[in-house]
GROMACS .gro file of C-alpha atoms in nm:
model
  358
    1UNK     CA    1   2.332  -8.345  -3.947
    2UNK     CA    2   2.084  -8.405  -3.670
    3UNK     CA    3   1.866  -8.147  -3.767
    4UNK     CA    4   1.843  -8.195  -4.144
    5UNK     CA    5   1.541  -8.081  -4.298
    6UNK     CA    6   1.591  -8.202  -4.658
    7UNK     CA    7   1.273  -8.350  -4.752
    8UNK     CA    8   1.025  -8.180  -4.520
    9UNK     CA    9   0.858  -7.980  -4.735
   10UNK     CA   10   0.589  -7.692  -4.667
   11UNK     CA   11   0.297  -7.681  -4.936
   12UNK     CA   12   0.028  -7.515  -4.695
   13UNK     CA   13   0.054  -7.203  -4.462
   14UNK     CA   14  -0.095  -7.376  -4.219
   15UNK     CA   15   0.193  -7.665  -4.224
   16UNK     CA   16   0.430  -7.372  -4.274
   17UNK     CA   17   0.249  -7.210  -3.868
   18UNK     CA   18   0.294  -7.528  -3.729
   19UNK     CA   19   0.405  -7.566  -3.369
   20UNK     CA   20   0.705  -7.817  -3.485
   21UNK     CA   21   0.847  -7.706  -3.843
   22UNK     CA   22   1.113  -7.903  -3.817
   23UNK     CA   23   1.044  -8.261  -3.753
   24UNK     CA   24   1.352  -8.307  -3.522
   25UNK     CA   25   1.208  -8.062  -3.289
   26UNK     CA   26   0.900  -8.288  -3.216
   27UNK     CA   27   1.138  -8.577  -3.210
   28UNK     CA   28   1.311  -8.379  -2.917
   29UNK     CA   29   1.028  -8.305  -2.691
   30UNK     CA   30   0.919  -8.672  -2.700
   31UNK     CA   31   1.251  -8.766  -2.593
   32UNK     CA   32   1.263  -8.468  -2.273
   33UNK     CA   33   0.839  -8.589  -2.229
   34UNK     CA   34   0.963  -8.951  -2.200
   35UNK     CA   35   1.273  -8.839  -1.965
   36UNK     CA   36   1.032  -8.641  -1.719
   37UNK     CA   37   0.742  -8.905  -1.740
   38UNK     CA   38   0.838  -9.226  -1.728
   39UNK     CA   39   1.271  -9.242  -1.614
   40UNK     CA   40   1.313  -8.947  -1.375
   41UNK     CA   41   1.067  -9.064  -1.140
   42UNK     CA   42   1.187  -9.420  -1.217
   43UNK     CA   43   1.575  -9.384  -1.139
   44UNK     CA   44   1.526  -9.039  -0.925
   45UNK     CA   45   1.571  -9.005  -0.507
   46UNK     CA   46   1.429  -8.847  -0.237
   47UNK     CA   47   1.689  -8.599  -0.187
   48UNK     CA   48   1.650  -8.505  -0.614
   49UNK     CA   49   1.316  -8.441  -0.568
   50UNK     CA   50   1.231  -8.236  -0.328
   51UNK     CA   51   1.574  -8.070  -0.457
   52UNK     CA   52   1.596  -8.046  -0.820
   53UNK     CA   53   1.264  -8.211  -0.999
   54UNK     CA   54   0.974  -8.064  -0.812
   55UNK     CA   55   1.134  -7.711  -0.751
   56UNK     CA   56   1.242  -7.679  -1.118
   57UNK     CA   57   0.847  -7.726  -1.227
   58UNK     CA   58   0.710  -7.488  -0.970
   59UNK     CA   59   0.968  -7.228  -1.043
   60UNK     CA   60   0.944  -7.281  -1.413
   61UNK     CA   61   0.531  -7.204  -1.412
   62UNK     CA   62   0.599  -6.941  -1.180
   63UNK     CA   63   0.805  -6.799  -1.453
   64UNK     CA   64   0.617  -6.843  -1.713
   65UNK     CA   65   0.356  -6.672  -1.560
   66UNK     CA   66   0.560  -6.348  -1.548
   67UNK     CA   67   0.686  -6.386  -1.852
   68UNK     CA   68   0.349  -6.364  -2.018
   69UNK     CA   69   0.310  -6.007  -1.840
   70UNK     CA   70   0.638  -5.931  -1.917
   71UNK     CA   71   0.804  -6.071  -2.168
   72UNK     CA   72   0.510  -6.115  -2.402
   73UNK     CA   73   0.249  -5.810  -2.304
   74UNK     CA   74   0.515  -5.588  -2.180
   75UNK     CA   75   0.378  -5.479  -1.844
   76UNK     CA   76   0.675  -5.502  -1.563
   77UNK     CA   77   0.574  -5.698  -1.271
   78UNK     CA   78   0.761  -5.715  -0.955
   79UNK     CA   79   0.522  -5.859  -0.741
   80UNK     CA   80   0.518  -6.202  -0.853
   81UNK     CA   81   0.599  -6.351  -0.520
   82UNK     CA   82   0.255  -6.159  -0.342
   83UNK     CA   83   0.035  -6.327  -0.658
   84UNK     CA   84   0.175  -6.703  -0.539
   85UNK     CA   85   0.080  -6.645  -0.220
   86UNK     CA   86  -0.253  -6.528  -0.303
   87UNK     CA   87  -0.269  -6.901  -0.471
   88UNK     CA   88  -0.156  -7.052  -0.192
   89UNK     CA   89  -0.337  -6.881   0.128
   90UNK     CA   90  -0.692  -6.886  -0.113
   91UNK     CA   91  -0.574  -7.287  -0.146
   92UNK     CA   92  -0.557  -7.357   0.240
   93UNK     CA   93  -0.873  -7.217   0.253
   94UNK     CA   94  -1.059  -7.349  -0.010
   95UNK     CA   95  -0.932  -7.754   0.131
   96UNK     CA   96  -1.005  -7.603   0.522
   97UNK     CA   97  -1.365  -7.505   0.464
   98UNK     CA   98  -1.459  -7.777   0.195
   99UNK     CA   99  -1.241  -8.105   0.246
  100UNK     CA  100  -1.426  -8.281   0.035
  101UNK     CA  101  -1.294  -8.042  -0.254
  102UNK     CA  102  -1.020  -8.235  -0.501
  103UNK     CA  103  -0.690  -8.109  -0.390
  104UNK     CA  104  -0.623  -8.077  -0.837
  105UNK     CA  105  -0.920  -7.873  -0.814
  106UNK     CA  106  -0.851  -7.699  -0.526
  107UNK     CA  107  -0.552  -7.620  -0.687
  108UNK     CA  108  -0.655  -7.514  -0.987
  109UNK     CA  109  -0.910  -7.291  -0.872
  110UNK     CA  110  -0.692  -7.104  -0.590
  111UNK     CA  111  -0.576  -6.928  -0.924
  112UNK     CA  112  -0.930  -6.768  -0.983
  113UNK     CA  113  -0.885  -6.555  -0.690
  114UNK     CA  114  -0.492  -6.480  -0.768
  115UNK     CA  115  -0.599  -6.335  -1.122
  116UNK     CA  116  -0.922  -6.136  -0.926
  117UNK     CA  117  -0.585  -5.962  -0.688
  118UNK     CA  118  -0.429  -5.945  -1.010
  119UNK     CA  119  -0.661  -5.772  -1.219
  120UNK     CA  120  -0.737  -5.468  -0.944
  121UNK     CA  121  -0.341  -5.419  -0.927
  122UNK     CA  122  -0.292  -5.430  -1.263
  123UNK     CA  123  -0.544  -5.138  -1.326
  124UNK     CA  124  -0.259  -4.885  -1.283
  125UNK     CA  125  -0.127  -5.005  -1.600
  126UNK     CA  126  -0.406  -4.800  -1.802
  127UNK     CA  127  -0.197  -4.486  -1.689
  128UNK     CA  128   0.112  -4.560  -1.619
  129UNK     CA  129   0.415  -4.801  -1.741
  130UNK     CA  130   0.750  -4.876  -1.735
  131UNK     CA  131   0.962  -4.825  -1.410
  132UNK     CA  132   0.618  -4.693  -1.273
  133UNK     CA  133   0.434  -4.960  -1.339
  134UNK     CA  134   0.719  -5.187  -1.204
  135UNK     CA  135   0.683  -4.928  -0.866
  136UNK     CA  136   0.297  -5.001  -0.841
  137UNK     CA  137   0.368  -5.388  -0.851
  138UNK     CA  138   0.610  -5.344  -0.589
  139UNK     CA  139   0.365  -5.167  -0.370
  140UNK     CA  140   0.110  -5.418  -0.412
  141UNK     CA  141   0.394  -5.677  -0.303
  142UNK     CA  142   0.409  -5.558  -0.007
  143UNK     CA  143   0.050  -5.435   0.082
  144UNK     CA  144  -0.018  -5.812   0.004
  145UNK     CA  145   0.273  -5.951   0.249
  146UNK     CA  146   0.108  -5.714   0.525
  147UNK     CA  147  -0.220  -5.886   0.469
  148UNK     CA  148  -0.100  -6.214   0.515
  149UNK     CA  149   0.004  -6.100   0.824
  150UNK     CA  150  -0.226  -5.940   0.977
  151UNK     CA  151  -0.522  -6.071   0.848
  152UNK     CA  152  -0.591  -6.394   1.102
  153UNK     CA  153  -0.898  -6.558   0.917
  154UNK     CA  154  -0.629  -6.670   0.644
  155UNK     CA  155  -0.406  -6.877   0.820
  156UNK     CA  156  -0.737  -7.027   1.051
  157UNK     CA  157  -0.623  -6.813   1.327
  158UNK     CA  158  -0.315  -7.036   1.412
  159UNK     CA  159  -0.090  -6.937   1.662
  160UNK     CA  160   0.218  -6.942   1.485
  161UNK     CA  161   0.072  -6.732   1.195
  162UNK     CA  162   0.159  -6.999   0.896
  163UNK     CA  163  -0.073  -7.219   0.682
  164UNK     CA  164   0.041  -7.590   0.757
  165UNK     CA  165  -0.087  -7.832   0.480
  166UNK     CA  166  -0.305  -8.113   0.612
  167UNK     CA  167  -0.279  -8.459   0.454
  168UNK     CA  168  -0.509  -8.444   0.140
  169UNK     CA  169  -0.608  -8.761  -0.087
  170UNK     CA  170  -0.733  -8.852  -0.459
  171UNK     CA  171  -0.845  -9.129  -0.545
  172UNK     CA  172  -0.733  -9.293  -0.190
  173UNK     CA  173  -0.367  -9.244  -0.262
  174UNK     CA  174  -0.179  -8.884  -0.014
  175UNK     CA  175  -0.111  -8.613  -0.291
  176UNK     CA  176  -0.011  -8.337  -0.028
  177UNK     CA  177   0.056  -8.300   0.366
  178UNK     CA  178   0.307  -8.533   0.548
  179UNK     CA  179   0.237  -8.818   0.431
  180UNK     CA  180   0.250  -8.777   0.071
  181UNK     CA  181   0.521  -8.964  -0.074
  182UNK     CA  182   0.753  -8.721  -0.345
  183UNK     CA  183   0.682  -8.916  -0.666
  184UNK     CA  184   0.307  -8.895  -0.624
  185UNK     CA  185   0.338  -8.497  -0.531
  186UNK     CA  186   0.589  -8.470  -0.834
  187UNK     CA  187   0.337  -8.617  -1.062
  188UNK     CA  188   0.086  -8.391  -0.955
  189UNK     CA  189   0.308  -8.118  -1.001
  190UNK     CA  190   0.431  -8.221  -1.350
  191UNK     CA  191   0.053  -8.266  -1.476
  192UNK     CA  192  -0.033  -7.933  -1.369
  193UNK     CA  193   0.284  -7.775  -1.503
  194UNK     CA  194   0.214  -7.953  -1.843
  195UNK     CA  195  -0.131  -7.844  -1.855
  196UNK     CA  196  -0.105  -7.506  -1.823
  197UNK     CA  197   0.198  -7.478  -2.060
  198UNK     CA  198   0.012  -7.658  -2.332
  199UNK     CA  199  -0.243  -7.357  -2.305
  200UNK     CA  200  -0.004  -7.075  -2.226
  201UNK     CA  201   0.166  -7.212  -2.586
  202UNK     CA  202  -0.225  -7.200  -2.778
  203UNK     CA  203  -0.233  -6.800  -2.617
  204UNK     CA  204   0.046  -6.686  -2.687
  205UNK     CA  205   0.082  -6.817  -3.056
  206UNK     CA  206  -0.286  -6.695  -3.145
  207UNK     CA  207  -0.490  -6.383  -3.167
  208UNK     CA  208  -0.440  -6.310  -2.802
  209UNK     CA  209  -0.064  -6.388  -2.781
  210UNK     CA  210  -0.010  -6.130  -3.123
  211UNK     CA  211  -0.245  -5.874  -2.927
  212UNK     CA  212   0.024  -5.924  -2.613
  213UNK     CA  213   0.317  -5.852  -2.868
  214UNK     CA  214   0.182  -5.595  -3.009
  215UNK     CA  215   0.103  -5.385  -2.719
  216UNK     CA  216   0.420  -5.446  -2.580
  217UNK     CA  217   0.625  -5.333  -2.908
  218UNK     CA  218   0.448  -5.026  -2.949
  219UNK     CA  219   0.076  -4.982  -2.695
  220UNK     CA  220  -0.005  -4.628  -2.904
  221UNK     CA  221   0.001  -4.775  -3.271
  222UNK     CA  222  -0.161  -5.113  -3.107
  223UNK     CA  223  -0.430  -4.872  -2.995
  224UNK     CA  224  -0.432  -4.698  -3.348
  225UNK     CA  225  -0.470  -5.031  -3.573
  226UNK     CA  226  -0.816  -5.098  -3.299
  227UNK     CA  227  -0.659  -5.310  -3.040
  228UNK     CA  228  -0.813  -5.219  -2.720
  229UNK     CA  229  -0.530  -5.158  -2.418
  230UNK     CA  230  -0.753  -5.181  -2.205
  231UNK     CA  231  -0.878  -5.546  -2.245
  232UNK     CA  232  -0.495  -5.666  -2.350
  233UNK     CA  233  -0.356  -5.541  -2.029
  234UNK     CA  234  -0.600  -5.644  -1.806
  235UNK     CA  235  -0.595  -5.991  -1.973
  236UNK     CA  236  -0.228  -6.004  -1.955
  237UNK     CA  237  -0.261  -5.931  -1.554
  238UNK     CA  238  -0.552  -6.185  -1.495
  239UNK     CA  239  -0.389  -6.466  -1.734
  240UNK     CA  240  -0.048  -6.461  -1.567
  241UNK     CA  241  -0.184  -6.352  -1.209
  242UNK     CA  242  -0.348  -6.726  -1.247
  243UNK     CA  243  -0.068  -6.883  -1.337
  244UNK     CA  244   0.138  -6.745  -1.096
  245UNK     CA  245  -0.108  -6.842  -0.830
  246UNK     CA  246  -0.121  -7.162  -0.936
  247UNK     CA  247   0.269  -7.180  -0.923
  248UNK     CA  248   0.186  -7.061  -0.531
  249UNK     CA  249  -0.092  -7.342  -0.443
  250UNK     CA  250   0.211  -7.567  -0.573
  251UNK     CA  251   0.490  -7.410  -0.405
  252UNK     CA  252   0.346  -7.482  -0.056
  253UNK     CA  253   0.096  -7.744  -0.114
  254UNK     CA  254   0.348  -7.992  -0.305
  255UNK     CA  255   0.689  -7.914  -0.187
  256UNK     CA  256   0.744  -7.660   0.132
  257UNK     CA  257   0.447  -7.825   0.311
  258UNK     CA  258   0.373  -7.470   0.497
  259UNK     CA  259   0.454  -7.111   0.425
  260UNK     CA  260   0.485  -6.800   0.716
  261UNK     CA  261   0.392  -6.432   0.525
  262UNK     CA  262   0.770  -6.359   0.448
  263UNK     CA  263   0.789  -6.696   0.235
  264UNK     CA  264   0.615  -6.471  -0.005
  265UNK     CA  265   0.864  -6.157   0.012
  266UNK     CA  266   1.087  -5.975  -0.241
  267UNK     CA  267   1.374  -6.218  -0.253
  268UNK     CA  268   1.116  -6.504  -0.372
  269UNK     CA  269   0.968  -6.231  -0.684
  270UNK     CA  270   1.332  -6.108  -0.752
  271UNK     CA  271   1.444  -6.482  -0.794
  272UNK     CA  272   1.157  -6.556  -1.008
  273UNK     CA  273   1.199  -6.230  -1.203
  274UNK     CA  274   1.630  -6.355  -1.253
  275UNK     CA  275   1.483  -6.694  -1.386
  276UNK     CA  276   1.234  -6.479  -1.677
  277UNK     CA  277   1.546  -6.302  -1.749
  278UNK     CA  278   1.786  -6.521  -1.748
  279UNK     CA  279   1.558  -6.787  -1.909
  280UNK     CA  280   1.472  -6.538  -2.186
  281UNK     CA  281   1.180  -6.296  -2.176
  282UNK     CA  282   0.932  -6.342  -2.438
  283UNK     CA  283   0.999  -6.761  -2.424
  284UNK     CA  284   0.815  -7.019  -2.334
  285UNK     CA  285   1.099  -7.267  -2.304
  286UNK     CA  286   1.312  -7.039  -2.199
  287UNK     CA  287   1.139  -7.075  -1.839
  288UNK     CA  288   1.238  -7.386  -1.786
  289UNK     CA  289   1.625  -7.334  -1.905
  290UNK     CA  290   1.617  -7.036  -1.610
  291UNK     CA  291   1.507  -7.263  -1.402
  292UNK     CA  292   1.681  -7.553  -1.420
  293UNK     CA  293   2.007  -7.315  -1.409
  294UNK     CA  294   1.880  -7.108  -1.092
  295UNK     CA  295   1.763  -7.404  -0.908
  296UNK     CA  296   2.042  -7.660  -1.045
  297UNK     CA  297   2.287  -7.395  -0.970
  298UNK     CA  298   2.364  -7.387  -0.578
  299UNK     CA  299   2.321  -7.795  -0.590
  300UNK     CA  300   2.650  -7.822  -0.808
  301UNK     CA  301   2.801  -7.568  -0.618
  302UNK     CA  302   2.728  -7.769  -0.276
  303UNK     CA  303   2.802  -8.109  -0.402
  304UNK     CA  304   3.100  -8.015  -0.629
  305UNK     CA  305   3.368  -7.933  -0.354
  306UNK     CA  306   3.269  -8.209  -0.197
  307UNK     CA  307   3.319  -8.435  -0.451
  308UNK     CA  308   3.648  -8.323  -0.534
  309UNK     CA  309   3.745  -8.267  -0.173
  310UNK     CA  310   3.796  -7.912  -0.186
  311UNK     CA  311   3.728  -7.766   0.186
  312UNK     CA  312   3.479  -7.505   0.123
  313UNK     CA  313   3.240  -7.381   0.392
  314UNK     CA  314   2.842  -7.380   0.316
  315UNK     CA  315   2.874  -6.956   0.384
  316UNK     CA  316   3.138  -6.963   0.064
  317UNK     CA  317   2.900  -7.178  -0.112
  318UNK     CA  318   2.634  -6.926  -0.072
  319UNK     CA  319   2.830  -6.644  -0.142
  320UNK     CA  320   2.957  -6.790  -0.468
  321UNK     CA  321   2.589  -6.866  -0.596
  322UNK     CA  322   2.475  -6.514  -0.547
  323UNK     CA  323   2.845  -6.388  -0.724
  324UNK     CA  324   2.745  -6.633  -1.010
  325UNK     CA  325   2.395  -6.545  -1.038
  326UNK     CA  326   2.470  -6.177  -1.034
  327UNK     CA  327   2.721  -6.265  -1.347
  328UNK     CA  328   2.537  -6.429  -1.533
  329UNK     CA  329   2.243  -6.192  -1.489
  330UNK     CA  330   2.457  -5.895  -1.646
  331UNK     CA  331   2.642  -6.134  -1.890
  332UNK     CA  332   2.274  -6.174  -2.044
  333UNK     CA  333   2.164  -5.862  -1.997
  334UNK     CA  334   2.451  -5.752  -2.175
  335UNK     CA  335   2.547  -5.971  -2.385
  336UNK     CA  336   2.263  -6.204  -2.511
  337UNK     CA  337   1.906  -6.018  -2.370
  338UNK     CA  338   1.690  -6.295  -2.513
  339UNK     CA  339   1.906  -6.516  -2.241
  340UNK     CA  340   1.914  -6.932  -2.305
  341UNK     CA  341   1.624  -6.973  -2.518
  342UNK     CA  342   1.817  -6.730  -2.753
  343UNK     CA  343   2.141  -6.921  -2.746
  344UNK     CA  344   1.942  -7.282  -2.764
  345UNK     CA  345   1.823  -7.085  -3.144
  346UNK     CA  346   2.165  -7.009  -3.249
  347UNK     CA  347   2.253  -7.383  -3.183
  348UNK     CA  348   1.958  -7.502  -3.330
  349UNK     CA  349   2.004  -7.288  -3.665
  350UNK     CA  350   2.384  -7.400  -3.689
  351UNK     CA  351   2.267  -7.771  -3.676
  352UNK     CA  352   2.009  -7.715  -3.936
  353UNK     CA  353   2.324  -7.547  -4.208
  354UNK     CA  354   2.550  -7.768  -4.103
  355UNK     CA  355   2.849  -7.862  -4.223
  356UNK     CA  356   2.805  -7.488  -4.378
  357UNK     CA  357   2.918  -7.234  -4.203
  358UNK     CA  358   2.638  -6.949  -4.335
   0.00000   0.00000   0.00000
């Protein structure tokens, strides 16, 4: 009943392409636009942001910036976490040697040089794909990790070896560093996020986006119809490489305030990698489902017992969010491999039929 479409008639094929065929659906996203924009930060505390809003965005563009390698162009990735911090040491630096830069800018840019990284790993992918593709990813995961390290001119030369984030302004109001307040650094992160979905939607639905699907259903009859591999691959590498570093400049710049080399090891590009899956590959909203369930996930789990006043210690809490995580990974895999974004379709469709069953 909520998702009736008598009435909405298509007379055009362009009306027919549209981005919301079903008026409901536009209906919907002004509602969730409204809830992120205006009451969240309205109603929202401290402890939910830095816990639950801000990490859900980051984690959710991270994603989606794997999924367009992955789930859209085909190319397994599982070096996501060495592309963020690309983004994120190539942001210190840009705001250390010109403070006058905008920190949005800054931002924004430190994906350039994530995309550059991006682009020479992804080469491999001419030759080679599928687990050994994933294997040449992995190497450049931690070739990247070592550089971090080792090389000193990235981190200024500090002592302790991390990037700490000094206090950075727009418009005479903190956006990043200590004393940035959480709603300003949450509406920073929520314009970028926006922003770069709004494209990643325009790629992926046009000429570009078809060229993604169609080397990743089948590269040699791709190649045969005149669509070049080369050029499809490599743009699938730069495109998400920049999101991901983006995702990076964000991670550190807007939430964990500084990042040591191992911040940007395999757990981080396996978690991100559990969200794509989990999420849905091949999804744009399915990104933000993952997310929300990955990061949402051990919250519940450490508030829950307390609320009912079960006695559970913080190690059983842990050890129950990686048990769940694990299940719900093969229950997808398994059962449902297009993951939430699938299952939000099946809903969808039995709104539109019903009260019919078929």
């Amino acid at each position: 009943m909520l998702y009736r479409t008598a009435g909405q008639f298509k007379t055009t094929y362009k009306a027919d392409q549209a981005l919301f065929p079903v008026r409901q659906d536009a209906v919907l996203l002004a509602v969730i636009l409204a809830l992120v924009w205006v009451i969240f930060p309205l109603v929202a505390s401290e402890f939910t942001f830095q816990t639950l809003l801000i990490p859900i965005l980051i984690y959710s563009l991270a994603a989606l910036g794997l999924n367009l390698l992955t789930g859209y162009a085909g190319q397994l990735s599982l070096g996501t976490a060495a592309f963020m911090g690309v983004g994120a040491y190539a942001c210190y630096k840009l705001v250390t040697l010109m403070p006058w830069l905008n920190p949005v800018v800054a931002i924004l840019f430190s994906g350039v040089f994530s995309a550059g990284v991006g682009v020479a790993f992804g080469i491999p992918s001419l030759r080679i794909k599928g687990f050994y593709l994933a294997i040449a990813t992995l190497a450049a995961q931690f070739f990247l990790v070592w550089l971090f390290e080792k090389w000193a001119w990235l981190y200024n030369y500090n002592a302790s070896g991390a990037i700490q984030v000094p206090n950075l302004e727009m418009f005479g109001v903190y956006v990043a560093g200590p004393q940035a307040s959480s709603i300003v650094q949450y509406y920073v992160v929520l314009a970028v996020v926006t922003l770069l979905t709004v494209v990643c939607i325009n790629l992926t639905r046009g000429n570009l986006g078809r060229t993604w699907k169609a080397t990743r259903d089948m590269d040699i009859a791709a190649e045969l119809i005149g669509i070049n591999l080369m050029r499809s691959k490599l743009t699938a590498f730069a495109i998400s490489s920049y999101v991901v570093g983006v995702a990076g400049a964000l991670f550190v710049f807007m939430w964990r305030g500084a990042a040591e080399p191992n911040l940007f090891d395999i757990p981080l590009s396996f978690r991100i990698l559990f969200i794509a899956i989990i999420g849905g590959l091949g999804s744009i909203m399915g990104n933000y489902l993952g997310a929300i369930l990955i990061v949402g996930l051990p919250v519940v789990l450490n508030t829950l017992p307390e609320m009912l006043g079960l006695p559970i210690s913080p190690a059983t809490v842990e050890h129950l969010n990686v048990m769940i995580v694990g299940a719900l990974i093969l229950f997808f895999l398994i059962i449902e491999p297009h993951g939430l974004a699938r299952l939000w379709a099946l809903i969808r469709e039995k709104l539109i039929i019903w009260p019919f069953p078929h």
